[in-house]
C-alpha atoms as a printed R data frame, in Angstrom:
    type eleno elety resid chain resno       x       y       z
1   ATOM     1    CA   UNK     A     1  89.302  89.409 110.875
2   ATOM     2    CA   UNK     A     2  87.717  88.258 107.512
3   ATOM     3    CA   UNK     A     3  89.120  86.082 105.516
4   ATOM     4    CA   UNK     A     4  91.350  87.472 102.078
5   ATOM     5    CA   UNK     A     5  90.612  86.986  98.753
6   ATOM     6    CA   UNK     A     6  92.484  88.781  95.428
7   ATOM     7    CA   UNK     A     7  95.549  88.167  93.294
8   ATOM     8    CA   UNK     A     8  97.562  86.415  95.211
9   ATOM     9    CA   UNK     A     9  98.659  83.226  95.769
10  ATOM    10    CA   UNK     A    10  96.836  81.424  98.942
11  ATOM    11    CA   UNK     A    11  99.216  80.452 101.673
12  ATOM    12    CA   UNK     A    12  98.216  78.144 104.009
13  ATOM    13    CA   UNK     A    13 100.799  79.499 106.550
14  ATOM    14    CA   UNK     A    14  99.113  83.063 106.530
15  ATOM    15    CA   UNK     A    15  95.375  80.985 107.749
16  ATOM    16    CA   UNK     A    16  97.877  79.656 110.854
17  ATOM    17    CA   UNK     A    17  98.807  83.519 111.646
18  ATOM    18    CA   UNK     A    18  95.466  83.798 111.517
19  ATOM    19    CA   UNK     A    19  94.538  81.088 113.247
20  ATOM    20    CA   UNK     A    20  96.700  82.500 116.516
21  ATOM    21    CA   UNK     A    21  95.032  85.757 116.069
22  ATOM    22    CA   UNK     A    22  92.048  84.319 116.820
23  ATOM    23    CA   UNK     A    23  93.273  81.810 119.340
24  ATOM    24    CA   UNK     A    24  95.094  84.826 120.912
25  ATOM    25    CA   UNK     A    25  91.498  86.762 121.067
26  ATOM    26    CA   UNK     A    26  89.681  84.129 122.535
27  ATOM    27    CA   UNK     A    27  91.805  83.584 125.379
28  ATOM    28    CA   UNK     A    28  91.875  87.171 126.719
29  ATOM    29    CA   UNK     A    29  87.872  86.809 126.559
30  ATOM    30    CA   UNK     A    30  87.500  83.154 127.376
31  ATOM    31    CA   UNK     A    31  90.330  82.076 130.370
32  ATOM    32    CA   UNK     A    32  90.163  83.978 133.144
33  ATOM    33    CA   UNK     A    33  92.009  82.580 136.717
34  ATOM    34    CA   UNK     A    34  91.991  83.871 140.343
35  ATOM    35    CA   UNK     A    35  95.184  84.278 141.733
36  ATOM    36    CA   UNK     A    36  96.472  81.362 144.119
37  ATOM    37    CA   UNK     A    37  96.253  79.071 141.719
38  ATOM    38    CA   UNK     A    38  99.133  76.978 140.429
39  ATOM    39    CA   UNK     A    39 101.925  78.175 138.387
40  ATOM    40    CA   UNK     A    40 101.016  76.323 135.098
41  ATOM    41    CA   UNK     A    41  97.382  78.045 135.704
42  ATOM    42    CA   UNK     A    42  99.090  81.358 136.650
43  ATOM    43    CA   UNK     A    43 101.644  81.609 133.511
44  ATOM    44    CA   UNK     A    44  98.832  80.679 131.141
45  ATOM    45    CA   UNK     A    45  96.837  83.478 132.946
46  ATOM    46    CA   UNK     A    46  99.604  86.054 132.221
47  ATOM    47    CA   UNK     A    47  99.758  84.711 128.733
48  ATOM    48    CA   UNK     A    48  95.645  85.028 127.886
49  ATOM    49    CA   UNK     A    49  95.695  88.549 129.250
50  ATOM    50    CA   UNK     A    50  97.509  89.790 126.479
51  ATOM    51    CA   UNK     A    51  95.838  88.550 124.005
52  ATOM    52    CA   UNK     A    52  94.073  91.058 122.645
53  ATOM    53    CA   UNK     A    53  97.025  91.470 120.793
54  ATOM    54    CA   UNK     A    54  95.618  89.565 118.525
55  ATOM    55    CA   UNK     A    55  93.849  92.368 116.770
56  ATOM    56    CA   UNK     A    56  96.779  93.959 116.062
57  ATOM    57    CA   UNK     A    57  98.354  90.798 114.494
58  ATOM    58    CA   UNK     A    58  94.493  90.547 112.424
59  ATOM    59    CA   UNK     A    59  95.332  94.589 111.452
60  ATOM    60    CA   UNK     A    60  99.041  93.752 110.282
61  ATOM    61    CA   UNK     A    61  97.622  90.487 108.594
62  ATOM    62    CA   UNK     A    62  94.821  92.480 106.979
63  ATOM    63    CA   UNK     A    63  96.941  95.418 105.816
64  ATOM    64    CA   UNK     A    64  99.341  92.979 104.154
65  ATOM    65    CA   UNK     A    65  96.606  90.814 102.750
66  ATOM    66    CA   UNK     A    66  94.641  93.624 101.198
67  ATOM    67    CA   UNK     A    67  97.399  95.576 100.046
68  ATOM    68    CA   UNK     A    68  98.887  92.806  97.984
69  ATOM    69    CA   UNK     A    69  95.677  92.078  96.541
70  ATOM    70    CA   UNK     A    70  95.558  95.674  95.530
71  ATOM    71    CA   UNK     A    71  98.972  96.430  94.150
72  ATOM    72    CA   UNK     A    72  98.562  92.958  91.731
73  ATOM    73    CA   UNK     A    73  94.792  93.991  90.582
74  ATOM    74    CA   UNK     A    74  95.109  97.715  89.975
75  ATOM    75    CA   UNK     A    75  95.776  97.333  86.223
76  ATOM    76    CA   UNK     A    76  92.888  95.113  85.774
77  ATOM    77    CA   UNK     A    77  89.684  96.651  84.319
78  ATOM    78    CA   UNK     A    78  86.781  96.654  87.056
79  ATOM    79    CA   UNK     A    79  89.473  96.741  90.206
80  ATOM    80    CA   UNK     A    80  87.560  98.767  92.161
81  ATOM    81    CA   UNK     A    81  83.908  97.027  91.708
82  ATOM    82    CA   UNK     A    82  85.588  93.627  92.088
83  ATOM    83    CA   UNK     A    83  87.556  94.412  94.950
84  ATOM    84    CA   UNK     A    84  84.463  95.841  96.783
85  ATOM    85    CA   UNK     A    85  82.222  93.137  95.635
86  ATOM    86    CA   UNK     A    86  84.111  90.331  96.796
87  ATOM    87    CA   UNK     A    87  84.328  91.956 100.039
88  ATOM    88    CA   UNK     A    88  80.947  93.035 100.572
89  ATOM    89    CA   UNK     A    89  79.982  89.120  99.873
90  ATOM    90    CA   UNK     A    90  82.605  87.906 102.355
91  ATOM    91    CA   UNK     A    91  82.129  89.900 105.393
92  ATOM    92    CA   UNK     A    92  78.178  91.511 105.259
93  ATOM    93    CA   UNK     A    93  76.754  88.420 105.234
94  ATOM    94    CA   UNK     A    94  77.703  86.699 108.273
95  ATOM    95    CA   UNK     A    95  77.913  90.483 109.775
96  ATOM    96    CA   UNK     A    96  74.226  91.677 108.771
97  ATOM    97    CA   UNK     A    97  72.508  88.258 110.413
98  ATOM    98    CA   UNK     A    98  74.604  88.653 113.833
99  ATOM    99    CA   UNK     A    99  73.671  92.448 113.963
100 ATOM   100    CA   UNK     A   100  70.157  91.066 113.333
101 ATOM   101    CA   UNK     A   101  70.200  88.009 115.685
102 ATOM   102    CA   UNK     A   102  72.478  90.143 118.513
103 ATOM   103    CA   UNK     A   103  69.765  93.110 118.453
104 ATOM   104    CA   UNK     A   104  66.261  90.802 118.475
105 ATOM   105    CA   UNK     A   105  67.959  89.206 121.406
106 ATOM   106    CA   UNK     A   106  69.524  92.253 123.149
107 ATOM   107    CA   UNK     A   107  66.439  93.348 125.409
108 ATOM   108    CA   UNK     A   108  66.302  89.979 126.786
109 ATOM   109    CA   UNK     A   109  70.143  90.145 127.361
110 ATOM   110    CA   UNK     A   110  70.261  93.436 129.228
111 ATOM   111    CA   UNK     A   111  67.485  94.677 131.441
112 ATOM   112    CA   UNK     A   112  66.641  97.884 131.356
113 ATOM   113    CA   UNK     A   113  68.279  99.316 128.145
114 ATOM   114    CA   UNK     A   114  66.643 102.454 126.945
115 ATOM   115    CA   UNK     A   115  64.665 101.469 123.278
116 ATOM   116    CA   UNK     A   116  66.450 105.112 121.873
117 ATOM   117    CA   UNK     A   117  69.862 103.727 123.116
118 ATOM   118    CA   UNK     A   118  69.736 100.492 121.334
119 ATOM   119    CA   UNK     A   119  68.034 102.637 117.450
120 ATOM   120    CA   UNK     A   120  71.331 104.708 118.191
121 ATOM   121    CA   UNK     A   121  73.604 101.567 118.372
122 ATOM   122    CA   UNK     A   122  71.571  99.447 115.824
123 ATOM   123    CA   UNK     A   123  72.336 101.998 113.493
124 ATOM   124    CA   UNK     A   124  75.888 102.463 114.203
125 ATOM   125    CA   UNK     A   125  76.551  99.151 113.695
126 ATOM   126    CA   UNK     A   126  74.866  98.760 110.449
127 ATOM   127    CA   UNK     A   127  76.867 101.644 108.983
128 ATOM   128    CA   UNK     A   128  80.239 100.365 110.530
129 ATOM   129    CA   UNK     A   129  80.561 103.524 112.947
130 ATOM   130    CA   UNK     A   130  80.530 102.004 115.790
131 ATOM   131    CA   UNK     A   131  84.215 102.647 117.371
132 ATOM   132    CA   UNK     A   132  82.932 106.413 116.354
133 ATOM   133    CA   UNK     A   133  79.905 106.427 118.452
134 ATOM   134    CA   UNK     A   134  82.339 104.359 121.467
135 ATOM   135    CA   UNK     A   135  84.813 107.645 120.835
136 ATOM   136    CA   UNK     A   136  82.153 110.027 120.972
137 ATOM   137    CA   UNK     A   137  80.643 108.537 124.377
138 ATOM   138    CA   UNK     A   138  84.002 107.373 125.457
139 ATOM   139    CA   UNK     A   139  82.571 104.696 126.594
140 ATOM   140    CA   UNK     A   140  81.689 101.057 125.716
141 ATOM   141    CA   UNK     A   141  78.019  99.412 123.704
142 ATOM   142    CA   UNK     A   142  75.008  98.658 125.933
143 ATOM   143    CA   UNK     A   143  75.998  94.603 125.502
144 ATOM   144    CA   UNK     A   144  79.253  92.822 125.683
145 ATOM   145    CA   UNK     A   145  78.298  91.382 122.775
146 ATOM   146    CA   UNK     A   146  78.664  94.446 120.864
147 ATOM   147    CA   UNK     A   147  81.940  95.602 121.871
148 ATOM   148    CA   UNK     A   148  84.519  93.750 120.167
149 ATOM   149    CA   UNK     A   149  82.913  95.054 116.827
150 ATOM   150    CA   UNK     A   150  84.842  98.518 116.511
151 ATOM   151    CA   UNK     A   151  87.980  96.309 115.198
152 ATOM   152    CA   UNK     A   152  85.622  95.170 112.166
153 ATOM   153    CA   UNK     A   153  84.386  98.620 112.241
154 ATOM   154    CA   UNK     A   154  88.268  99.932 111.706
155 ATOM   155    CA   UNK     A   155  88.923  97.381 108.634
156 ATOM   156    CA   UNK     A   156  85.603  98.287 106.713
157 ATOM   157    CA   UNK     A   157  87.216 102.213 106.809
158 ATOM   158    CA   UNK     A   158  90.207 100.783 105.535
159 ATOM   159    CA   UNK     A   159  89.041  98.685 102.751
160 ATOM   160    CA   UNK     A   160  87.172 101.567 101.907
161 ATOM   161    CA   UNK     A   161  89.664 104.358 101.442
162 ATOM   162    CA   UNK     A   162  93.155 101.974 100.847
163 ATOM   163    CA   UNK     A   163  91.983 100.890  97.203
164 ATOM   164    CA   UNK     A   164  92.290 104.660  95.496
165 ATOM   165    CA   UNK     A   165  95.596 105.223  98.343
166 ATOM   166    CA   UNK     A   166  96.978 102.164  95.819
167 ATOM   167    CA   UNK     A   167  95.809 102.899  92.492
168 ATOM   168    CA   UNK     A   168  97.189 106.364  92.905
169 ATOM   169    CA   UNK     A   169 100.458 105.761  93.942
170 ATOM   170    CA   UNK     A   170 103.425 103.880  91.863
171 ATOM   171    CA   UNK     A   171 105.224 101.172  94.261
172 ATOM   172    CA   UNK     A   172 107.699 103.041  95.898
173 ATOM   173    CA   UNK     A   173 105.519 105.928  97.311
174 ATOM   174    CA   UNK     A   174 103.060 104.001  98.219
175 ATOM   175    CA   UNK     A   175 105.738 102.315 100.879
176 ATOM   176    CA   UNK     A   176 106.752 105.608 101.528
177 ATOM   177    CA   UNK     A   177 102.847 106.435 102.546
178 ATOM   178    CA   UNK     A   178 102.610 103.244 104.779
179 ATOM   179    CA   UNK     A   179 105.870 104.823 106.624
180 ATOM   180    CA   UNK     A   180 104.116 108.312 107.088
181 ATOM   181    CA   UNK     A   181 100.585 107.081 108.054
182 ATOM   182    CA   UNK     A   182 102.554 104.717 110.704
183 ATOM   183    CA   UNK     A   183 104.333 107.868 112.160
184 ATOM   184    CA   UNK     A   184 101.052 109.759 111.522
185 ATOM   185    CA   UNK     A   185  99.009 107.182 113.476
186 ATOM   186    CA   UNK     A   186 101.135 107.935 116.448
187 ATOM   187    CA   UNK     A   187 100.478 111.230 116.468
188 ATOM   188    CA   UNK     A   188  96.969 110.636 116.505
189 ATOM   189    CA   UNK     A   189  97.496 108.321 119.817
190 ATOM   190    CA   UNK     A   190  99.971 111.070 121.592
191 ATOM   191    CA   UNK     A   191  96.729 113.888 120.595
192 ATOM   192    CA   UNK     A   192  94.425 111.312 121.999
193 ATOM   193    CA   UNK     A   193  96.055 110.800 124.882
194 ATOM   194    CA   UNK     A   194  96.184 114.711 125.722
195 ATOM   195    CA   UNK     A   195  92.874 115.524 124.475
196 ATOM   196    CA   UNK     A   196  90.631 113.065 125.060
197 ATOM   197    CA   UNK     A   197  89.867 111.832 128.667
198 ATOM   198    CA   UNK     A   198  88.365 108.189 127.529
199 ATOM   199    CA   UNK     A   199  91.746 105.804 128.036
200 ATOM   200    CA   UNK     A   200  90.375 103.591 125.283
201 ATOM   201    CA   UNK     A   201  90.248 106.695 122.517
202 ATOM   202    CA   UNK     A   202  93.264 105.656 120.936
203 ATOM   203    CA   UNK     A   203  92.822 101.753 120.823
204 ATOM   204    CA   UNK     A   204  89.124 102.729 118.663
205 ATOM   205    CA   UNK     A   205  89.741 105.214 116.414
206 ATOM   206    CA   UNK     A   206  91.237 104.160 112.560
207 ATOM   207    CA   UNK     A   207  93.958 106.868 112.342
208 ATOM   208    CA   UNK     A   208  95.377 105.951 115.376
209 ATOM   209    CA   UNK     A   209  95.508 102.004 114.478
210 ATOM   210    CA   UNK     A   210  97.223 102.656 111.283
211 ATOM   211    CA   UNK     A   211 100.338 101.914 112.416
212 ATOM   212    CA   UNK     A   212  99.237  97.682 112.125
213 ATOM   213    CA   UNK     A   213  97.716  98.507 109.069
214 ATOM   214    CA   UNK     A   214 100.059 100.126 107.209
215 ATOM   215    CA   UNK     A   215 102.934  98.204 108.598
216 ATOM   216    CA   UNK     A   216 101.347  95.344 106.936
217 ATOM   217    CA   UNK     A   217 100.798  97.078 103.625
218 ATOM   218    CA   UNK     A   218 104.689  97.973 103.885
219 ATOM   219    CA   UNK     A   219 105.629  94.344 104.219
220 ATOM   220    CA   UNK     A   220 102.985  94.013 100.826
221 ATOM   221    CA   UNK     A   221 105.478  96.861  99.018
222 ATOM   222    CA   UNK     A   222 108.556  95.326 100.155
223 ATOM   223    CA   UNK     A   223 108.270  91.855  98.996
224 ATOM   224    CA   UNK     A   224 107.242  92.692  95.869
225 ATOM   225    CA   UNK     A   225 110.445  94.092  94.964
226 ATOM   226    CA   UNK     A   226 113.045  92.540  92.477
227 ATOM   227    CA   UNK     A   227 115.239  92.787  95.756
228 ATOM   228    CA   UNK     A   228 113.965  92.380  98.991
229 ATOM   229    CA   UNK     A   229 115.028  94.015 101.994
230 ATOM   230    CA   UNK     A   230 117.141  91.388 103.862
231 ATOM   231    CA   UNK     A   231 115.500  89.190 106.614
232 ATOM   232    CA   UNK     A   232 118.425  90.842 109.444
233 ATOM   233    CA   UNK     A   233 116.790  94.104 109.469
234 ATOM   234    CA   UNK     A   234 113.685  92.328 110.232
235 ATOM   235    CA   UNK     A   235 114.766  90.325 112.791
236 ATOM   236    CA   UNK     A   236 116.909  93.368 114.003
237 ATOM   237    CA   UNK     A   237 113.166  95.562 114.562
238 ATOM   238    CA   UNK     A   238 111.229  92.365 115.615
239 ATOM   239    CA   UNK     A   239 113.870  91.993 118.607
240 ATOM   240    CA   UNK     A   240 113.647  95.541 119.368
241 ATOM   241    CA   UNK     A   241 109.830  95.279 119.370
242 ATOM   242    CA   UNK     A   242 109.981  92.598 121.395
243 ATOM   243    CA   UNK     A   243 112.087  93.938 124.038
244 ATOM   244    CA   UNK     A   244 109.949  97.031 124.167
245 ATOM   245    CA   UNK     A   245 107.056  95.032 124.909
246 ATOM   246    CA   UNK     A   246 109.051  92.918 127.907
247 ATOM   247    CA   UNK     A   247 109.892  96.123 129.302
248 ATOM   248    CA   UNK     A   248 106.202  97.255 129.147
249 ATOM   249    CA   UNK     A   249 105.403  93.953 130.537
250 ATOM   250    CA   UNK     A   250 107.872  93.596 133.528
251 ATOM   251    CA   UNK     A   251 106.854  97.381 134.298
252 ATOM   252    CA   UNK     A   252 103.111  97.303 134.619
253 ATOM   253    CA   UNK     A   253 102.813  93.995 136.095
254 ATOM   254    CA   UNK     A   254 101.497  92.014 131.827
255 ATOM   255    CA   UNK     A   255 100.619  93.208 128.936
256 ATOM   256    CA   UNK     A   256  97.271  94.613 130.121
257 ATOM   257    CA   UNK     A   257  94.739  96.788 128.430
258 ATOM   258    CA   UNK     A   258  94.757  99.338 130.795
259 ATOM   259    CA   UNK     A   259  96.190 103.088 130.548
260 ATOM   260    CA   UNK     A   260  95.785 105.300 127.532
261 ATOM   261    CA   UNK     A   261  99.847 105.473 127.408
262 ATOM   262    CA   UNK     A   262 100.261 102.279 127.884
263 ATOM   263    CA   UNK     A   263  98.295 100.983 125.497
264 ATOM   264    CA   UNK     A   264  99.812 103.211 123.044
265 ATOM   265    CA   UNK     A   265 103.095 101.968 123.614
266 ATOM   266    CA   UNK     A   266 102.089  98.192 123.461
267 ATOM   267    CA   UNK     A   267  99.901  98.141 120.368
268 ATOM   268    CA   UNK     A   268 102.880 100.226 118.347
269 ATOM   269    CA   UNK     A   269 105.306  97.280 119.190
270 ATOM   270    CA   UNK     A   270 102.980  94.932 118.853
271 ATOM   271    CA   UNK     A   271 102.418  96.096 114.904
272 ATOM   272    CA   UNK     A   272 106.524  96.294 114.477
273 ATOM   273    CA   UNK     A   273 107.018  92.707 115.944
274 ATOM   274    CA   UNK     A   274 104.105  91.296 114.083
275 ATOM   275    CA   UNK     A   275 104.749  93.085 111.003
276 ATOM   276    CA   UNK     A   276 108.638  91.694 111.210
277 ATOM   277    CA   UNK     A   277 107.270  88.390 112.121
278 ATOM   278    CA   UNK     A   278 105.067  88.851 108.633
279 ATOM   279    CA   UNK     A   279 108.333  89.750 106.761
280 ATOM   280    CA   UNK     A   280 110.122  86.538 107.642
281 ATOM   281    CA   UNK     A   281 107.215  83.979 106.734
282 ATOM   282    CA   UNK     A   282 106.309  85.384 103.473
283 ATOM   283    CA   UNK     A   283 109.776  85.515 102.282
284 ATOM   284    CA   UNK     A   284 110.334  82.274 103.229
285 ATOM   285    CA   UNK     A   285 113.017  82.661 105.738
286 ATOM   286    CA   UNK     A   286 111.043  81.876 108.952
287 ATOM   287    CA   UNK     A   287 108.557  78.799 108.738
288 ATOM   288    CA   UNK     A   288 108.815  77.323 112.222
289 ATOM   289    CA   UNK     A   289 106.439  74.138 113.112
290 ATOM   290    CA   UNK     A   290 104.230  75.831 115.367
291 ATOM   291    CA   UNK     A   291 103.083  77.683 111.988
292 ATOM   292    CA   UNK     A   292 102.140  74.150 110.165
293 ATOM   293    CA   UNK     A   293  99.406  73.020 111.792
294 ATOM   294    CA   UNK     A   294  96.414  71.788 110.961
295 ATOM   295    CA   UNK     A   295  94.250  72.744 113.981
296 ATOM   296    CA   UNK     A   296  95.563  76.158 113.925
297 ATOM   297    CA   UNK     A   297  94.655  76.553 109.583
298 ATOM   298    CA   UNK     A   298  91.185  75.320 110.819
299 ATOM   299    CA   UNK     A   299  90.969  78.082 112.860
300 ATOM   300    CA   UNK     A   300  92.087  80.871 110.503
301 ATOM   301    CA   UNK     A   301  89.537  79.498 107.902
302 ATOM   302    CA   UNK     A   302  87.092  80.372 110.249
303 ATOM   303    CA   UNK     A   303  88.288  82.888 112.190
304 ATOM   304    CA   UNK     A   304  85.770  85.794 111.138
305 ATOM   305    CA   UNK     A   305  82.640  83.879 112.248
306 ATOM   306    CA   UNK     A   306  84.540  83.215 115.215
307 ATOM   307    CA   UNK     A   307  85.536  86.265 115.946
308 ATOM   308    CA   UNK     A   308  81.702  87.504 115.189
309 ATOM   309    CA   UNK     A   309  80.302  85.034 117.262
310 ATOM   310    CA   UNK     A   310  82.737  84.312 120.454
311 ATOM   311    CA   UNK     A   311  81.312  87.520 122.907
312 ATOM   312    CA   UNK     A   312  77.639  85.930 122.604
313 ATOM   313    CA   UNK     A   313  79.054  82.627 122.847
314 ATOM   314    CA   UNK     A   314  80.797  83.522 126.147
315 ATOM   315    CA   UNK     A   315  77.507  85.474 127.213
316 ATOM   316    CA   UNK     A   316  75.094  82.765 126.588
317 ATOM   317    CA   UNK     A   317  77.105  79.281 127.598
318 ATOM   318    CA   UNK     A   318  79.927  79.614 129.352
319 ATOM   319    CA   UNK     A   319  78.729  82.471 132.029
320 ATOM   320    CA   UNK     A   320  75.927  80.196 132.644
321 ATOM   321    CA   UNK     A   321  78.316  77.393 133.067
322 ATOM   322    CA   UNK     A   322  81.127  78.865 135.043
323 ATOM   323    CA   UNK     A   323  78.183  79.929 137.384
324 ATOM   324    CA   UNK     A   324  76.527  76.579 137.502
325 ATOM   325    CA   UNK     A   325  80.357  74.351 138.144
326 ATOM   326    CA   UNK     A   326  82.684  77.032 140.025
327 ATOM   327    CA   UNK     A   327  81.217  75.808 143.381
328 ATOM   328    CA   UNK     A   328  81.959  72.238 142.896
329 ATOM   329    CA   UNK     A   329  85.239  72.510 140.638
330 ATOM   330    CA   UNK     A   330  86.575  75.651 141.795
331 ATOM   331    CA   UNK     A   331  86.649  78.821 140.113
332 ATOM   332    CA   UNK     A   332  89.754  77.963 137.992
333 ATOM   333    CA   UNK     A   333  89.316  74.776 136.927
334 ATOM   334    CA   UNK     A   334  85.527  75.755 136.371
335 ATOM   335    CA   UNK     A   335  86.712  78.844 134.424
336 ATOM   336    CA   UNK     A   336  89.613  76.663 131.843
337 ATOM   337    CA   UNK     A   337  86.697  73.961 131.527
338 ATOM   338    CA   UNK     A   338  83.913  75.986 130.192
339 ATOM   339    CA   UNK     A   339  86.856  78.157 128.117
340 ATOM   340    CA   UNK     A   340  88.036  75.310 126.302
341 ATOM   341    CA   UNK     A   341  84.463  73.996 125.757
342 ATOM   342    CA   UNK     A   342  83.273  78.152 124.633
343 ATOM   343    CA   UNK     A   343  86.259  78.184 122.105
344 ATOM   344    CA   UNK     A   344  85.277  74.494 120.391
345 ATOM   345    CA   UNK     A   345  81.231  75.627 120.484
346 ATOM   346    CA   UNK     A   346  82.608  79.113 118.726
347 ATOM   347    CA   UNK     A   347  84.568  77.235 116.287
348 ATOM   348    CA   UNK     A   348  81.525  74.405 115.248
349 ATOM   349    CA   UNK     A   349  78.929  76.965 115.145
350 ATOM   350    CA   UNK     A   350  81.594  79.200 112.812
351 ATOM   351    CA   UNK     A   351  81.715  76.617 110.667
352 ATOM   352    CA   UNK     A   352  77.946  75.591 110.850
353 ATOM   353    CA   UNK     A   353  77.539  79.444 109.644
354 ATOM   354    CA   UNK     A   354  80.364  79.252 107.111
355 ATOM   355    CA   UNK     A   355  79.194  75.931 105.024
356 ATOM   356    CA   UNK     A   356  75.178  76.758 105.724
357 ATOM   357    CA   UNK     A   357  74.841  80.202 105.101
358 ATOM   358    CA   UNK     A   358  78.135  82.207 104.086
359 ATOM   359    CA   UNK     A   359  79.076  80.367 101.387
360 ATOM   360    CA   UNK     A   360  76.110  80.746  99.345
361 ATOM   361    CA   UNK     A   361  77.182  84.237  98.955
362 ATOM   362    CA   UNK     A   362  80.737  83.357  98.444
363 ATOM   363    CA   UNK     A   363  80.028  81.706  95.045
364 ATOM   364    CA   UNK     A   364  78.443  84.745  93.880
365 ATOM   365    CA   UNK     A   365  82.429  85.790  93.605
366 ATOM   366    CA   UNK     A   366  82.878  84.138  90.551
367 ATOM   367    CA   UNK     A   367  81.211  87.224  88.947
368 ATOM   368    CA   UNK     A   368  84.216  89.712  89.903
369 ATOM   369    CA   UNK     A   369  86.633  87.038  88.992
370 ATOM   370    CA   UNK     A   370  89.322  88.899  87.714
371 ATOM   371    CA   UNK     A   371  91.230  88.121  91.258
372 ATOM   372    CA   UNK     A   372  92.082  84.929  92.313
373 ATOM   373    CA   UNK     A   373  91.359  83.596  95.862
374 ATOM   374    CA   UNK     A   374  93.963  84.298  98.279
């Protein structure tokens, strides 16, 4: 979810993917409609339930991102200090004063939370475990608030095992790793799924999301070859992927997060299709309008704080306002209203947090400058 730096040339195109990750995240959590509504208001419906698909496109994203920063800084002296520095100053920051803010406000949230309950999940957040503790429970945080942070919970494990995975290994078997961990991290789901009663185990836990991951990193190997892989076979497994997911669609009534099996299924086409998607705009042979936009770059520039922010944002103004107007607009009107309005409060207090506070540490980066900003 955090924005990319390393050596690699910044695209602008790659902040619109991430821009509709984002977009895609905040409409699962902030549009919600009753049913009898129009069909405009049902389709878009449909369309917001799924996305929380849009972590998966953030994993691929990530795994490409990272991995290309890796494979082009791995000869440099101090690659592992500056890769982990520049990290650490672009993600604790903002991460360490919403733990802060999110647990000094958390008893007045939630009535009658147990003080040993919230030292338990104060401290599994601060050490990045908390899709662990979720797994161990099998169940979700105390607070909304809390519970989208296993995703950001999944990347810090990555970023902090992936950099010796890709100084270790030449170019060609480190694709041929991505391949195994993505068969491997299906494994993981199917032993999840058998073994472990909480649906949700498989959609938490790192091994089993490694698939997005490390289908990202593969599109990293791949394009830095003298020959490509052509765009057909791309296009070829983003089709396929995209059937699949029609077929899981049509069959259980949406893409809905709902069913250990199911959600299996969904999130491994969801990291072929986005990883072929990936494939065609970095190689230049897919760069459709809806991918240069300005409102959409805005949005992947901020999209961490956003995505940090949005649950508390949702608990604190637009509950309270959905409450307050559903009676005199009706609940779906009500409910698009104070979505819209959530998603453009997330995105100015983002910013507010990026240009006030986050950036302060950012220019500490110039220290571990042997990789440029991506």
């Amino acid at each position: 979810m955090s924005g990319s730096e390393g050596g690699i040339v910044h695209n602008p195109v790659l902040d619109s993917v991430r821009g509709w990750a984002i977009l895609l995240v905040l409409m699962v959590h902030c549009l919600a409609f009753e049913s009898g509504g129009s069909k405009v208001l049902m389709v878009v419906n449909e369309f917001a339930r799924a996305g929380w698909l849009g972590v998966d496109l953030f994993f691929v994203l990530s795994g490409y991102l990272i991995t290309s920063i890796l494979i082009s800084t791995r000869e440099h002296s101090g690659y592992f200090v500056n890769f982990y520095a520049r990290r650490a100053l672009r993600i604790f920051p903002a991460y360490y004063l919403y733990l802060i803010l999110a647990f000094a406000l958390l008893p007045y949230a939630v009535s009658g939370v147990d003080g040993d309950v919230l030292r338990g999940w104060a401290l599994s957040s601060a050490l990045y475990l908390q899709n662990i503790h979720m797994l161990v429970l099998g169940s979700g945080t105390p607070w909304r608030g809390l519970d989208h942070l296993w995703s950001l919970a999944i990347e810090e494990h990555f970023y902090l095992f992936w950099p010796v995975v890709v100084a270790l290994l030449p170019a060609r078997r480190l694709a041929h790793a991505c391949l195994t961990l993505i068969g491997l991290a299906w494994m993981v789901k199917v032993a999840l799924l058998l073994f472990h009663d909480w649906p949700l185990a498989g959609y938490v836990f790192m091994p089993a999301r490694m698939d997005a991951l490390a289908a990202g990193g593969l599109i990293a190997c791949l394009v830095q070859r003298d020959r490509p892989p052509r765009s057909s076979s791309a296009v070829f497994l983003g089709c396929a992927a995209l059937a699949m997911l029609a077929v899981l669609a049509l069959s259980n009534g949406g893409l809905r997060l709902s069913g250990g099996l199911n959600i299996a299924l969904i999130t491994s086409a969801a990291a072929v299709l986005f990883a072929a998607g990936l494939y065609l705009i970095v190689t230049r042979d897919f760069r459709p309008w809806w991918l240069h936009n300005r409102a959409l770059t805005t949005l992947g520039r901020y999209s961490y704080g956003m995505y940090l922010i949005h649950i508390a944002v949702i608990e604190f103004f637009q509950v309270p306002v959905l409450g307050a107007f559903k009676a005199v607009l009706g609940y779906n009107l009500a409910s698009l209203l104070s979505g819209l309005a959530t998603i453009l409060l997330t995105l100015a207090l983002a910013a507010l947090s990026y240009h006030l506070f986050e950036v302060r540490f950012l220019k500490l980066k110039r220290h571990f400058s042997s990789m440029d900003r991506a």
